[in-house]
Structures are given as structure tokens and as C-alpha cells.
Amino acid sequence: MEKLKLKLLYADLKSDLEIIEKELEKALNSSSHLLNDASLHLLQAGGKRIRPIFVLLGAKFGDYDIQQVKNVAVPLELIHMASLVHDDVIDNSDMRRGRETVKAQWNNRVAMYTGDFIFARALTYMTELDNQRLHQILAHTMVEICNGEVIQIEDKFIVDQSLKDYFRRIKRKTALLISSSCELGAVAAGATEKDARHLRRFGYFVGMSFQIIDDILDIMATDEELGKPAGSDLLQGNITLPILLALQDEAVRPYIEKVVAHEQLSEEDRQAMLKKLRKSPAIAEAKKVSDKYLQKALREIEQLPKHPTRKKLRDIALFMGKRKF
Amino acid sequence: MEKLKLKLLYADLKSDLEIIEKELEKALNSSSHLLNDASLHLLQAGGKRIRPIFVLLGAKFGDYDIQQVKNVAVPLELIHMASLVHDDVIDNSDMRRGRETVKAQWNNRVAMYTGDFIFARALTYMTELDNQRLHQILAHTMVEICNGEVIQIEDKFIVDQSLKDYFRRIKRKTALLISSSCELGAVAAGATEKDARHLRRFGYFVGMSFQIIDDILDIMATDEELGKPAGSDLLQGNITLPILLALQDEAVRPYIEKVVAHEQLSEEDRQAMLKKLRKSPAIAEAKKVSDKYLQKALREIEQLPKHPTRKKLRDIALFMGKRKF
């Protein structure tokens, strides 16, 4: 049912999302064949364009004008795309959404400068904006994403970390981009400061909820659904919430300790670990935390003025916080 | 003698350069130990802060105010520093100015995100600028540097390239940053459009002349002077002007062809190649090209209003275009 609502949401925004998609294509055009190939590869990998959707929805609380709104949606999505390419280098990921990553299809260097190129293009778009507040949000987002890269590496393979460390990481990795999306849309469309603030907080809570679900799915979903081996997060040394919670589980703990000690995990071991993990109470506990964030997000919506878009925000929040994969 | 003049120039600008240095330190401060270490490593490697000097000199043609001028000098130097860290990944360089590079002391990933972090900090500074022209110059510079990274990789190990390809590369790699430095200083200080244009062109020509000399010195200077093995450019596949010209020299060509065919060059071979290269007429020809650019730079100075800074621009141009290493 949630999926159906999302489809309706997409149908409503379809033509505006197409305008953004066209602009993204234009932005990634380059005189270099190699760069065009890598960018095209990224564009085709697509994704759900969740961030542009939030920008559009945020803008509905002001004077909605797609031509204005696209000028913040495009640089924000570019920043997101660039950070994904660089993330794959940091995580040494060969697959993303069932496709080879840029670093896998080419190599780390190509991924590095493809990301640089996309960051630079985002910047070019940003210079066209004449509202300094929009600049500041975008620049702050970019800075925090880069800081997030660092923290993510520093925290890798470290089991002796607090939940706070985890929350700090996913805030920068995911929640900030969604919260900035909502706020940028609102500010670009001239919404009130109060509404922009509620939208920002809404985006933050949705983002936190979404990332926790993502981290749970990395364990619960099948390799096929994920487009990469289940359990990849842990294998790459990323200690997620369900993993942190599963450290209390005697049946799972030995596997986690093996991985963080950089011992090779056989395919058999991975399967055995997943079996234990999937039955661990850690999964339900993590879901509870995600739900708490989702509820907070829904409460922010209540603070917004009555407007048909409120229901859409609710639908997308529920979809993102409840999805099965 | 040129060196003495440069020393006097530094003495004049010393206190303002110290203000910029302090601001760079502040900009690179981070909550991450790893990032602080890598940034400190870069700051200590220092360099001559050529770009900030050009910003300061450009600003002398307007209402010079160091507090304003530093706001463009800092992001520009940050963009330069970030691009160096990423360049070392692309060139697989372990040494720069006699020190280990970030990628050598840590690894490619750390170098990638250290660069990202510094780019992001540059961006934070840029958002504080209220003159859109300054933004556009900085963003354009960043975009072109990133484009330059790509072109540099695409042109690697390819001997079948024209002089135009080489000039296009060094424009983005070096000349653009110097030309932007001069222009940014001028625009930030409110110089006339005409003066800003002459300063930009001056910087471009100086930058071209400087990079050609740099490429010659990679062959002519000793390992000790360079702080890395002489001939590194070619060994990394970077086809520079003296190399392109030396392809006409039967005594040298076989060595170049061996390198671009990715054959291992023994230390003995490297020494033999350097010996031939250093005696090749290609060196004098390359110097001539550099000189031509230098003369063009000097002619731009003549177009600027009479001002004591004109002599300083001349001194620094001559120093950069004539230096022995």
C-alpha cells in the first residue's frame, strides 16, 4: 500500500522530476569521453531521486516555481552523486544497486576525479544562486558530508564505539542531505522561517529513520534484493546500529569479532553469521529506534500549515521508514 | 639577483602573508585527528604561497584592504592545496618538495578525503563572499582544475599528442590558478575591469612560462634539488613540452618509447636517458617557448597604470620564468 502511495506521489511530480533529470544530464556533460561515460553510468544507475522529491515538496510551502526550485535541486543531487562515488572508494565497494560502481568499472582514481568533477559542477550551479542562505545550506551540507567521510573511516572496524558515534555518522551520511533538501526547497520558494525549520527537522528525522532501515536491510534482505552480498556493511568494517546491538548477542558476537579483527570470513561463515543475525533481537531493537525517529518526523508535519502536501510528506516518510527493501 | 628581489618582495608582504597563513591554519582545523595530521603535514610542506602573493599584488591596483583580500586568497590557496593532494593520487606520487605526499604517508583514500575536506572548507569561505563575480571566478577555477585532472589522465602515456594538448593541460593545471589569483585580488579590491583583465592575462602568461620551466627542471635539476627523482614526469606518463620536443631527437626517442610502452626502466636506463635528454636541443627549444610567454606577461604589465607594484610583478615574473630550480 505504501508503494502505491509513492507511485501516486511520483505521478504528481513526474514532469518536474523530468525537468530536473534533464538538467542533471546537462550538468554532467563534459568534453572528456571518460568522464561522460562515468557520469552516464551514474545517471543510468539512477536511484529514486529522493532528494529532489523532498526539495519539490519543501517548495510547495512557498511560492512554488519549478524553474527556481530546480536550481537548488540540481546542485544538491550532484553533491549527493559525487559523495556516492567517493564513498565507494572509501568502502571499497564494487556494487551499488546491482550495478558495478565507478571505482569497480574503472578504478579508484577515476572515481576520485569523477566525484571531483561532479562536486565542481555542483559549485557552478551554486554560483548562479543569488540567495546567500541557499549557498550557506549547500556549502554546509558539502562540508559536513566530507567531514562524514572522515569520521566513517576513523570509526571503521571499531566495535568499542557508542550509539552516539553511529548516530553522528548517519546524520552526516544521510540525514543531513534529506534535511537540507526539505529546507532548500522551502527557502528557495520563500516559505516562512518557521516552516523551513519544521521541514528541515522533518527531513532530519526521516533521514535517520531511513538509514537505520537501510542498515537493517543490509542484513535482512537477500543478495538479489540488495544487488550486493548481504552483510556487506560489516564486511567493509562499517559498524551499524543492528551490529552494535548484536554485540550483546552471544550467538553473533564471535562472528563480528572475527570480522573486526580483519580475519577472512569464508562464504560459509558469512551465511552462518547472517542466519544468527537475522534471528537476533538486535533487529527488532534497531527497528524500534528507527520507528522512534519516524514518529518524530510525523510530529513535525503536524506543525506545518494545513496543505495537501502534508499528506504527501507523511506518505513518503512512512514509505521510507517502513520499506521492506 | 632575481632571488634577492624576491626576498624584498616577501619582506614587503610578510605581515599580510602571515595573516593568510594563520587563516589557512584555522581553516584546516578539524575535529578529526587523522585529518588534522594530514592537513598539518600539508601546511608544513608549505611552498612559496605564490598564489596568495599574486592575490595581494593584484589587489594593490584597487583599494587594498588585507581583511577583504584574505577572503579570496584563503579559498584560492585551499583549492590549490586540495588539488595537489588529489594530483598525487592521479600521478601516484610519493614525494613532493622533498616530503612524503599524503597518499604516500597514509594512502589513496586518505588523500582523497583530505582533498575533499579542503575543497569543502574552500567552499565555506566562498559562501562568505558577497560579490558574485568573486564566486564565479573561484567556482570556474575549481571546475577547470577538476576538468584538468581528467584531461591529464586521458593524455597520459600518449606520445601522439600535439603541443596544443600540452598547453591545454598546463593552462588548467597551473596557469589558471595564477591568472585567477591576480584577477581575484583586483576584483576584491575594486580595481577597474580593464586592470583586472590585464592582471588576469598577466597571470595566465606567467603561469604558462612557469610551468614550462618546471617541466624543464624536472629533467635538468638534480634529484636533491627536486626532492624526487629527476625525470619523474615522464616516468609517471606525463608528456611535457621538453619530452614532446625530444621525440624528434633520435638519441632520446627510444627511451621515451620504452616508458610509454609501460616497460620497466632500470635506474641505469633512467640515468642514461637523463644524460641524453639534458644534451638534447629540445631543452633550449622549450626554454624559448617559456620565454615567449614571459615576454607576453611583461607586455601586459605595461598596460597597467603606473604604480610601484608594476615593478614587483615584473620581478616575480622574471624570477618565476628564469629560475634555475
XYZ file of C-alpha atoms in Angstrom:
650
model
C 0.000 0.000 0.000
C 2.807 2.367 0.871
C 4.297 1.599 -2.529
C 1.090 2.566 -4.278
C 1.050 5.931 -2.496
C 4.612 6.528 -3.545
C 3.646 5.816 -7.136
C 0.911 8.435 -6.928
C 3.409 10.861 -5.456
C 5.781 10.232 -8.362
C 2.940 10.696 -10.838
C 2.194 14.132 -9.380
C 5.795 15.249 -9.533
C 6.714 13.412 -12.719
C 7.014 16.336 -15.109
C 9.032 18.412 -12.631
C 11.317 15.476 -11.857
C 11.893 15.097 -15.580
C 12.972 18.726 -15.793
C 15.484 18.042 -13.022
C 16.692 14.854 -14.728
C 17.290 16.726 -17.975
C 19.228 19.383 -16.098
C 21.347 16.722 -14.379
C 22.202 15.267 -17.775
C 23.207 18.694 -18.983
C 25.279 19.324 -15.878
C 27.271 16.122 -16.296
C 28.120 16.732 -19.932
C 31.854 17.100 -20.414
C 34.402 17.314 -23.198
C 36.051 14.194 -21.824
C 34.838 10.820 -23.108
C 35.955 9.034 -19.986
C 34.085 11.442 -17.756
C 30.966 11.305 -19.915
C 30.992 7.525 -19.708
C 31.407 7.528 -15.940
C 28.711 10.176 -15.494
C 26.308 8.394 -17.792
C 26.943 5.237 -15.813
C 25.937 7.113 -12.671
C 22.869 8.724 -14.222
C 21.634 5.401 -15.526
C 22.098 3.851 -12.096
C 19.533 6.483 -11.244
C 18.110 5.832 -7.869
C 14.810 7.158 -6.718
C 15.814 10.823 -6.748
C 14.561 11.007 -3.189
C 16.363 14.286 -2.520
C 14.884 16.185 -5.471
C 11.456 14.945 -4.370
C 11.998 16.441 -0.930
C 13.158 19.692 -2.479
C 9.978 19.847 -4.559
C 7.758 19.013 -1.587
C 9.506 21.569 0.613
C 8.960 24.221 -2.040
C 5.203 23.573 -2.009
C 5.086 25.503 1.267
C 6.167 28.668 -0.508
C 5.638 30.142 -3.976
C 6.313 27.024 -5.999
C 8.182 27.676 -9.252
C 10.000 24.704 -10.788
C 12.465 26.920 -12.656
C 13.657 28.360 -9.362
C 13.422 25.163 -7.387
C 15.466 23.157 -9.877
C 18.394 25.496 -9.251
C 18.755 24.083 -5.739
C 17.605 20.530 -6.513
C 20.277 20.022 -9.169
C 23.374 21.070 -7.154
C 22.098 19.132 -4.147
C 21.616 15.937 -6.150
C 25.043 16.488 -7.729
C 26.614 16.754 -4.269
C 24.847 13.515 -3.366
C 26.060 11.742 -6.519
C 29.632 12.923 -6.020
C 29.612 11.729 -2.431
C 28.386 8.278 -3.522
C 31.271 7.897 -5.966
C 33.776 8.864 -3.291
C 32.028 6.673 -0.701
C 32.580 3.660 -2.928
C 36.315 4.363 -2.844
C 36.267 4.636 0.941
C 34.177 1.486 1.346
C 35.963 -0.346 -1.451
C 32.511 -1.183 -2.867
C 32.257 -2.919 -6.210
C 28.471 -2.981 -6.426
C 25.751 -0.422 -5.781
C 22.090 -1.056 -6.549
C 23.022 -4.130 -8.578
C 25.405 -2.232 -10.846
C 29.163 -2.035 -10.829
C 30.427 1.123 -9.135
C 32.625 3.625 -10.973
C 35.611 2.529 -8.923
C 34.935 -1.103 -9.907
C 34.282 -0.479 -13.603
C 37.250 1.877 -13.869
C 39.366 2.377 -10.719
C 39.848 4.442 -7.562
C 41.476 7.312 -9.412
C 38.731 7.625 -11.991
C 36.190 7.512 -9.162
C 38.073 10.227 -7.308
C 38.140 12.659 -10.175
C 34.656 11.811 -11.410
C 33.497 12.818 -7.943
C 35.644 15.949 -8.073
C 34.179 16.866 -11.416
C 30.629 16.440 -10.137
C 31.377 18.465 -6.983
C 32.771 21.189 -9.208
C 29.659 21.162 -11.372
C 27.503 21.469 -8.269
C 29.544 24.504 -7.394
C 28.996 26.059 -10.802
C 25.250 25.789 -10.261
C 25.547 27.230 -6.795
C 27.232 30.391 -8.066
C 24.114 31.135 -10.061
C 22.019 31.371 -6.888
C 21.529 34.884 -5.624
C 20.230 33.985 -2.152
C 23.134 33.674 0.265
C 21.126 31.468 2.641
C 20.850 28.828 -0.105
C 24.631 28.961 -0.613
C 25.232 28.506 3.042
C 22.963 25.488 3.348
C 24.558 23.840 0.306
C 28.121 24.612 1.409
C 27.421 23.456 4.960
C 25.954 20.230 3.568
C 29.013 19.609 1.429
C 31.411 20.340 4.289
C 29.562 18.023 6.647
C 29.420 15.236 4.072
C 33.187 15.493 3.673
C 33.640 15.520 7.449
C 31.358 12.494 7.494
C 33.678 10.639 5.085
C 36.492 11.089 7.565
C 34.515 10.021 10.616
C 33.301 6.972 8.735
C 36.864 5.873 8.041
C 38.008 6.605 11.581
C 35.184 4.564 13.084
C 35.711 1.572 10.815
C 36.329 -1.862 12.342
C 35.941 -0.350 15.818
C 33.367 -2.213 17.892
C 34.162 -0.237 21.002
C 32.006 2.711 19.927
C 28.828 4.212 21.323
C 25.414 4.553 19.719
C 26.182 8.262 19.655
C 29.097 7.610 17.277
C 26.754 5.716 14.988
C 24.091 8.426 15.042
C 26.716 11.076 14.330
C 27.829 9.106 11.282
C 24.415 8.520 9.739
C 23.429 12.105 10.388
C 26.227 13.256 8.104
C 25.934 10.365 5.691
C 22.181 10.508 5.074
C 20.011 12.631 7.329
C 21.707 15.924 6.566
C 21.149 15.651 2.802
C 17.450 14.952 3.263
C 17.037 17.680 5.844
C 18.861 20.130 3.556
C 16.647 19.055 0.646
C 13.490 19.947 2.540
C 14.929 23.203 3.822
C 16.382 24.275 0.462
C 13.063 23.771 -1.283
C 11.303 25.833 1.365
C 13.870 28.644 1.369
C 14.097 28.757 -2.438
C 10.325 29.161 -2.635
C 10.262 31.835 0.059
C 8.427 29.804 2.726
C 8.388 31.235 6.262
C 11.361 30.620 8.528
C 9.217 28.598 10.878
C 8.006 26.282 8.109
C 11.528 25.922 6.741
C 12.690 24.910 10.230
C 9.964 22.270 10.635
C 10.714 20.924 7.170
C 14.414 20.731 7.989
C 13.710 18.843 11.215
C 11.251 16.587 9.413
C 13.910 15.726 6.831
C 16.465 15.034 9.525
C 14.195 12.580 11.376
C 13.109 10.865 8.150
C 16.740 10.538 7.126
C 17.741 8.960 10.430
C 14.838 6.532 10.292
C 15.593 5.691 6.655
C 19.294 4.995 7.222
C 18.597 2.691 10.166
C 16.168 0.719 7.991
C 18.828 0.641 5.284
C 21.315 -0.772 7.768
C 18.789 -3.401 8.896
C 18.050 -4.370 5.284
C 21.751 -4.877 4.646
C 21.324 -7.868 6.978
C 17.718 -8.952 6.341
C 17.377 -8.620 2.564
C 18.675 -11.163 0.064
C 21.768 -10.644 -2.073
C 19.454 -10.268 -5.072
C 17.290 -7.632 -3.451
C 20.350 -5.672 -2.367
C 22.277 -6.050 -5.594
C 25.324 -6.915 -3.460
C 26.134 -9.536 -0.811
C 24.023 -9.195 2.340
C 26.149 -8.237 5.330
C 28.402 -6.019 3.193
C 28.345 -3.223 5.777
C 30.031 -5.330 8.409
C 32.393 -6.951 5.906
C 33.534 -3.440 4.946
C 34.026 -2.603 8.614
C 31.002 -0.308 8.905
C 29.561 -0.870 12.360
C 25.849 -0.179 12.008
C 23.143 0.010 14.649
C 21.958 -3.627 14.342
C 25.611 -4.744 14.541
C 26.266 -2.599 17.601
C 23.171 -4.021 19.272
C 24.034 -7.575 18.196
C 27.311 -7.360 20.118
C 25.180 -8.194 23.185
C 24.089 -11.393 21.467
C 26.458 -14.267 22.335
C 25.405 -16.188 19.197
C 26.521 -13.364 16.895
C 29.361 -11.656 18.737
C 32.126 -14.143 17.713
C 31.460 -13.501 14.014
C 31.585 -9.747 14.436
C 34.814 -10.008 16.391
C 36.328 -12.126 13.665
C 35.495 -9.515 11.030
C 36.775 -6.562 13.020
C 39.991 -8.495 13.691
C 40.354 -8.449 9.876
C 40.171 -12.235 9.711
C 38.986 -13.623 6.408
C 35.317 -14.680 6.600
C 34.529 -17.642 4.338
C 31.275 -17.652 2.355
C 30.081 -20.371 4.736
C 30.872 -18.136 7.732
C 29.014 -15.224 6.155
C 25.923 -17.367 5.649
C 26.111 -18.688 9.214
C 26.563 -15.175 10.582
C 23.595 -13.847 8.597
C 21.430 -16.704 9.896
C 22.240 -15.845 13.516
C 21.998 -12.117 12.933
C 18.587 -12.370 11.303
C 17.249 -14.183 14.356
C 18.897 -11.802 16.821
C 16.741 -9.498 18.972
C 19.068 -6.721 17.768
C 16.974 -6.440 14.601
C 13.741 -5.639 16.433
C 15.572 -3.250 18.740
C 17.048 -1.375 15.773
C 13.619 -1.200 14.138
C 12.274 0.357 17.310
C 14.880 3.095 17.150
C 14.031 3.748 13.506
C 10.343 3.932 14.419
C 11.056 6.475 17.123
C 12.662 8.744 14.529
C 9.776 8.155 12.149
C 7.284 9.233 14.814
C 9.315 12.381 15.451
C 9.224 13.127 11.725
C 5.452 12.737 11.642
C 5.107 15.111 14.588
C 6.996 17.794 12.664
C 4.457 17.549 9.848
C 1.715 18.442 12.331
C 3.482 21.757 12.924
C 3.228 22.729 9.261
C 0.280 24.717 7.885
C -2.635 22.632 6.549
C -1.803 21.893 2.912
C -2.295 18.837 0.670
C 1.490 18.392 0.669
C 1.396 17.410 4.351
C -0.200 14.110 3.389
C 2.486 13.527 0.772
C 5.228 14.125 3.280
C 3.517 11.600 5.536
C 3.256 9.038 2.732
C 6.883 9.309 1.736
C 8.049 9.247 5.365
C 6.039 6.100 6.023
C 7.312 4.509 2.831
C 10.926 5.271 3.691
C 10.593 4.255 7.323
C 8.689 1.042 6.646
C 10.078 -0.281 3.386
C 10.880 -3.953 3.198
C 13.850 -3.464 0.887
C 69.897 38.669 -8.226
C 66.336 37.685 -9.055
C 66.300 35.816 -5.771
C 67.246 38.923 -3.863
C 64.404 40.857 -5.428
C 62.002 38.100 -4.458
C 63.253 38.311 -0.896
C 62.495 42.027 -0.844
C 59.052 41.304 -2.246
C 58.415 38.794 0.516
C 59.642 41.279 3.114
C 57.089 43.830 1.899
C 54.225 41.370 2.014
C 55.404 39.410 5.046
C 52.860 40.597 7.602
C 49.941 40.136 5.204
C 51.141 36.700 4.181
C 51.307 35.779 7.859
C 47.666 36.803 8.251
C 46.788 34.497 5.381
C 48.908 31.665 6.836
C 47.116 31.961 10.187
C 43.768 31.863 8.421
C 44.805 28.753 6.472
C 45.716 27.052 9.751
C 42.329 27.976 11.150
C 40.553 26.746 8.026
C 42.195 23.327 8.184
C 41.354 22.719 11.810
C 39.045 19.733 12.198
C 37.617 17.531 14.921
C 39.305 14.538 13.300
C 42.846 13.684 14.390
C 43.642 11.986 11.132
C 42.529 14.982 9.118
C 44.389 17.403 11.365
C 47.566 15.375 10.921
C 47.212 15.253 7.157
C 46.401 18.970 6.952
C 49.287 19.909 9.219
C 51.542 17.798 7.025
C 50.375 19.844 4.027
C 50.726 23.195 5.786
C 54.231 22.383 6.916
C 55.181 21.371 3.385
C 54.279 24.992 2.774
C 55.506 26.039 -0.589
C 56.131 29.603 -1.567
C 52.483 30.722 -1.341
C 52.879 32.089 -4.855
C 49.129 32.344 -5.369
C 48.413 34.444 -2.273
C 51.273 36.738 -3.329
C 49.579 37.297 -6.685
C 46.271 37.962 -4.965
C 47.923 40.597 -2.794
C 49.713 42.197 -5.737
C 46.534 42.233 -7.831
C 44.690 43.950 -5.001
C 47.253 46.770 -4.964
C 45.582 48.093 -8.113
C 42.391 48.773 -6.162
C 41.562 49.793 -2.587
C 43.900 47.418 -0.805
C 42.466 46.019 2.433
C 44.065 42.821 3.703
C 40.919 41.813 5.652
C 38.953 41.772 2.419
C 41.705 40.367 0.260
C 42.395 37.442 2.564
C 38.810 36.261 1.987
C 39.679 35.399 -1.599
C 43.320 34.417 -1.018
C 42.404 31.730 1.519
C 39.798 29.809 -0.520
C 42.003 30.029 -3.600
C 45.034 28.605 -1.776
C 42.780 25.917 -0.284
C 41.587 24.939 -3.764
C 45.234 24.751 -4.816
C 46.192 22.601 -1.814
C 43.246 20.250 -2.345
C 44.147 19.836 -5.999
C 47.758 18.966 -5.095
C 46.614 16.182 -2.764
C 44.356 14.746 -5.455
C 47.053 15.191 -8.107
C 49.378 12.991 -6.095
C 46.777 10.234 -6.252
C 46.437 10.649 -10.007
C 50.199 10.745 -10.555
C 50.883 8.092 -7.933
C 53.496 10.475 -6.474
C 55.214 9.557 -3.231
C 57.322 12.689 -2.904
C 56.594 16.389 -3.310
C 59.106 19.096 -2.464
C 61.278 16.550 -0.664
C 58.487 15.405 1.640
C 56.303 12.360 1.514
C 52.908 13.085 -0.001
C 49.672 12.467 1.920
C 48.909 9.474 -0.281
C 52.376 8.042 0.480
C 52.338 8.713 4.217
C 48.762 7.455 4.524
C 47.087 6.106 1.369
C 44.960 6.997 -1.661
C 41.752 7.052 0.317
C 43.054 9.377 2.986
C 44.416 11.622 0.233
C 41.044 11.606 -1.498
C 39.057 12.677 1.519
C 41.694 15.086 2.797
C 41.334 16.803 -0.560
C 37.543 16.667 -0.300
C 37.668 18.183 3.145
C 39.896 21.034 1.943
C 37.666 21.674 -1.089
C 34.706 21.830 1.252
C 36.490 24.305 3.505
C 37.279 26.461 0.492
C 33.593 26.426 -0.261
C 32.696 27.529 3.250
C 34.928 30.560 2.811
C 33.427 31.276 -0.573
C 29.909 31.478 0.838
C 31.028 34.404 2.981
C 31.840 36.482 -0.103
C 29.086 38.845 -1.147
C 30.424 39.664 -4.600
C 29.035 37.205 -7.151
C 31.887 37.850 -9.580
C 34.340 36.504 -6.988
C 32.246 33.369 -6.596
C 32.152 32.823 -10.299
C 35.909 33.149 -10.710
C 36.542 30.739 -7.831
C 33.943 28.215 -8.985
C 35.176 28.404 -12.572
C 38.728 27.834 -11.338
C 37.679 24.797 -9.346
C 35.684 23.333 -12.231
C 38.534 23.804 -14.667
C 41.066 22.281 -12.263
C 38.849 19.222 -11.975
C 38.450 19.091 -15.746
C 42.222 19.386 -15.900
C 42.630 16.294 -13.703
C 40.654 14.320 -16.240
C 42.488 15.599 -19.285
C 45.790 14.889 -17.565
C 44.827 11.254 -17.059
C 43.461 10.893 -20.566
C 46.643 12.258 -22.116
C 48.970 10.065 -20.057
C 51.476 7.823 -21.824
C 50.283 9.156 -25.174
C 53.157 10.445 -27.290
C 50.960 11.013 -30.284
C 49.683 14.346 -28.975
C 50.064 17.899 -30.161
C 51.665 20.872 -28.439
C 48.119 22.198 -28.147
C 47.197 19.252 -25.915
C 50.130 20.076 -23.685
C 49.269 23.786 -23.474
C 45.658 22.954 -22.687
C 46.827 20.757 -19.807
C 49.209 23.230 -18.199
C 46.691 26.013 -18.582
C 44.310 24.140 -16.309
C 46.989 22.703 -14.090
C 48.906 25.896 -13.362
C 48.197 28.994 -15.412
C 44.542 29.275 -14.486
C 45.201 29.380 -10.735
C 47.757 32.154 -11.131
C 45.598 34.102 -13.527
C 42.628 33.745 -11.135
C 44.829 34.866 -8.240
C 45.714 38.112 -9.972
C 42.140 38.729 -11.089
C 40.574 37.864 -7.726
C 42.852 40.295 -5.909
C 41.964 43.029 -8.368
C 38.211 42.383 -8.278
C 38.121 42.027 -4.478
C 39.822 45.406 -4.142
C 37.507 47.027 -6.664
C 40.098 47.662 -9.401
C 38.795 48.674 -12.834
C 37.621 45.963 -15.225
C 40.406 46.843 -17.634
C 43.089 46.464 -14.969
C 41.569 43.218 -13.733
C 41.670 41.883 -17.297
C 45.338 42.808 -17.796
C 46.185 41.250 -14.449
C 44.346 38.074 -15.386
C 46.205 37.850 -18.699
C 49.486 38.628 -16.972
C 48.872 35.758 -14.527
C 47.997 33.401 -17.342
C 51.206 34.109 -19.264
C 53.365 33.924 -16.128
C 51.724 30.632 -15.223
C 52.396 29.128 -18.654
C 56.017 30.281 -18.594
C 56.444 28.980 -15.040
C 55.029 25.525 -15.770
C 57.228 25.055 -18.823
C 60.283 25.930 -16.705
C 59.020 23.485 -14.089
C 58.786 20.781 -16.730
C 62.306 21.569 -17.931
C 63.658 21.466 -14.383
C 62.125 18.034 -13.888
C 64.778 16.945 -16.369
C 67.649 19.364 -15.697
C 67.710 19.605 -11.897
C 69.235 17.003 -9.610
C 67.221 14.550 -7.538
C 68.263 16.525 -4.438
C 67.124 19.861 -5.826
C 63.784 18.378 -6.891
C 63.203 16.362 -3.750
C 62.208 13.461 -6.041
C 63.882 11.541 -8.861
C 64.625 13.676 -11.918
C 62.563 12.577 -14.907
C 59.553 11.744 -12.706
C 57.135 13.426 -15.098
C 57.913 11.039 -17.918
C 58.111 8.038 -15.579
C 54.552 8.879 -14.452
C 53.464 9.131 -18.071
C 53.138 12.917 -18.122
C 54.271 14.031 -21.560
C 55.696 17.520 -21.059
C 56.886 20.071 -23.618
C 60.604 19.099 -23.487
C 59.581 15.451 -23.863
C 57.318 16.210 -26.810
C 60.112 18.164 -28.479
C 62.690 15.477 -27.657
C 60.677 12.948 -29.638
C 62.413 14.472 -32.680
C 65.787 13.585 -31.146
C 66.890 10.105 -32.244
C 69.175 9.786 -29.207
C 66.289 10.216 -26.773
C 63.251 8.839 -28.562
C 63.903 5.126 -27.791
C 63.854 5.818 -24.041
C 60.602 7.731 -24.240
C 59.022 4.991 -26.289
C 60.113 2.416 -23.752
C 58.440 4.358 -20.946
C 55.176 4.974 -22.774
C 55.066 1.265 -23.668
C 54.972 0.762 -19.877
C 58.265 -1.112 -19.923
C 60.195 -1.047 -16.686
C 63.041 1.493 -16.821
C 66.044 0.467 -14.721
C 67.870 3.078 -12.651
C 70.703 2.758 -15.143
C 68.305 3.452 -18.026
C 66.895 6.484 -16.219
C 70.370 7.923 -15.768
C 71.268 7.258 -19.404
C 68.023 8.840 -20.576
C 68.568 11.927 -18.435
C 72.087 12.306 -19.811
C 70.801 12.304 -23.393
C 67.792 14.463 -22.600
C 69.902 17.098 -20.891
C 72.045 17.453 -24.009
C 69.066 17.478 -26.359
C 68.203 20.645 -28.318
C 64.655 20.093 -27.003
C 65.642 21.821 -23.769
C 66.658 25.068 -25.431
C 63.561 24.956 -27.638
C 61.298 24.531 -24.626
C 63.058 27.407 -22.879
C 62.354 29.562 -25.887
C 58.638 28.829 -25.651
C 58.670 29.665 -21.949
C 60.469 32.923 -22.739
C 57.837 33.843 -25.279
C 55.166 33.556 -22.614
C 57.289 35.524 -20.190
C 57.623 38.361 -22.706
C 53.861 38.368 -23.206
C 53.411 38.621 -19.444
C 55.772 41.599 -19.266
C 53.853 43.334 -22.032
C 50.617 43.045 -20.021
C 52.302 44.890 -17.155
C 52.923 47.822 -19.490
C 49.164 48.124 -19.924
C 48.608 48.642 -16.205
C 48.567 52.117 -14.628
C 51.932 53.385 -13.344
C 52.230 52.072 -9.789
C 55.162 50.731 -7.716
C 53.515 47.291 -7.849
C 54.260 47.063 -11.582
C 57.930 46.608 -10.774
C 57.073 43.873 -8.269
C 55.013 42.000 -10.830
C 57.974 42.246 -13.179
C 60.378 40.938 -10.533
C 58.245 37.965 -9.642
C 57.534 37.157 -13.302
C 61.242 37.213 -14.096
C 62.001 35.105 -11.057
C 59.410 32.508 -11.984
C 60.321 32.478 -15.657
C 64.083 32.316 -15.125
C 64.559 30.242 -12.000
C 67.255 27.612 -12.073
C 65.351 25.211 -9.811
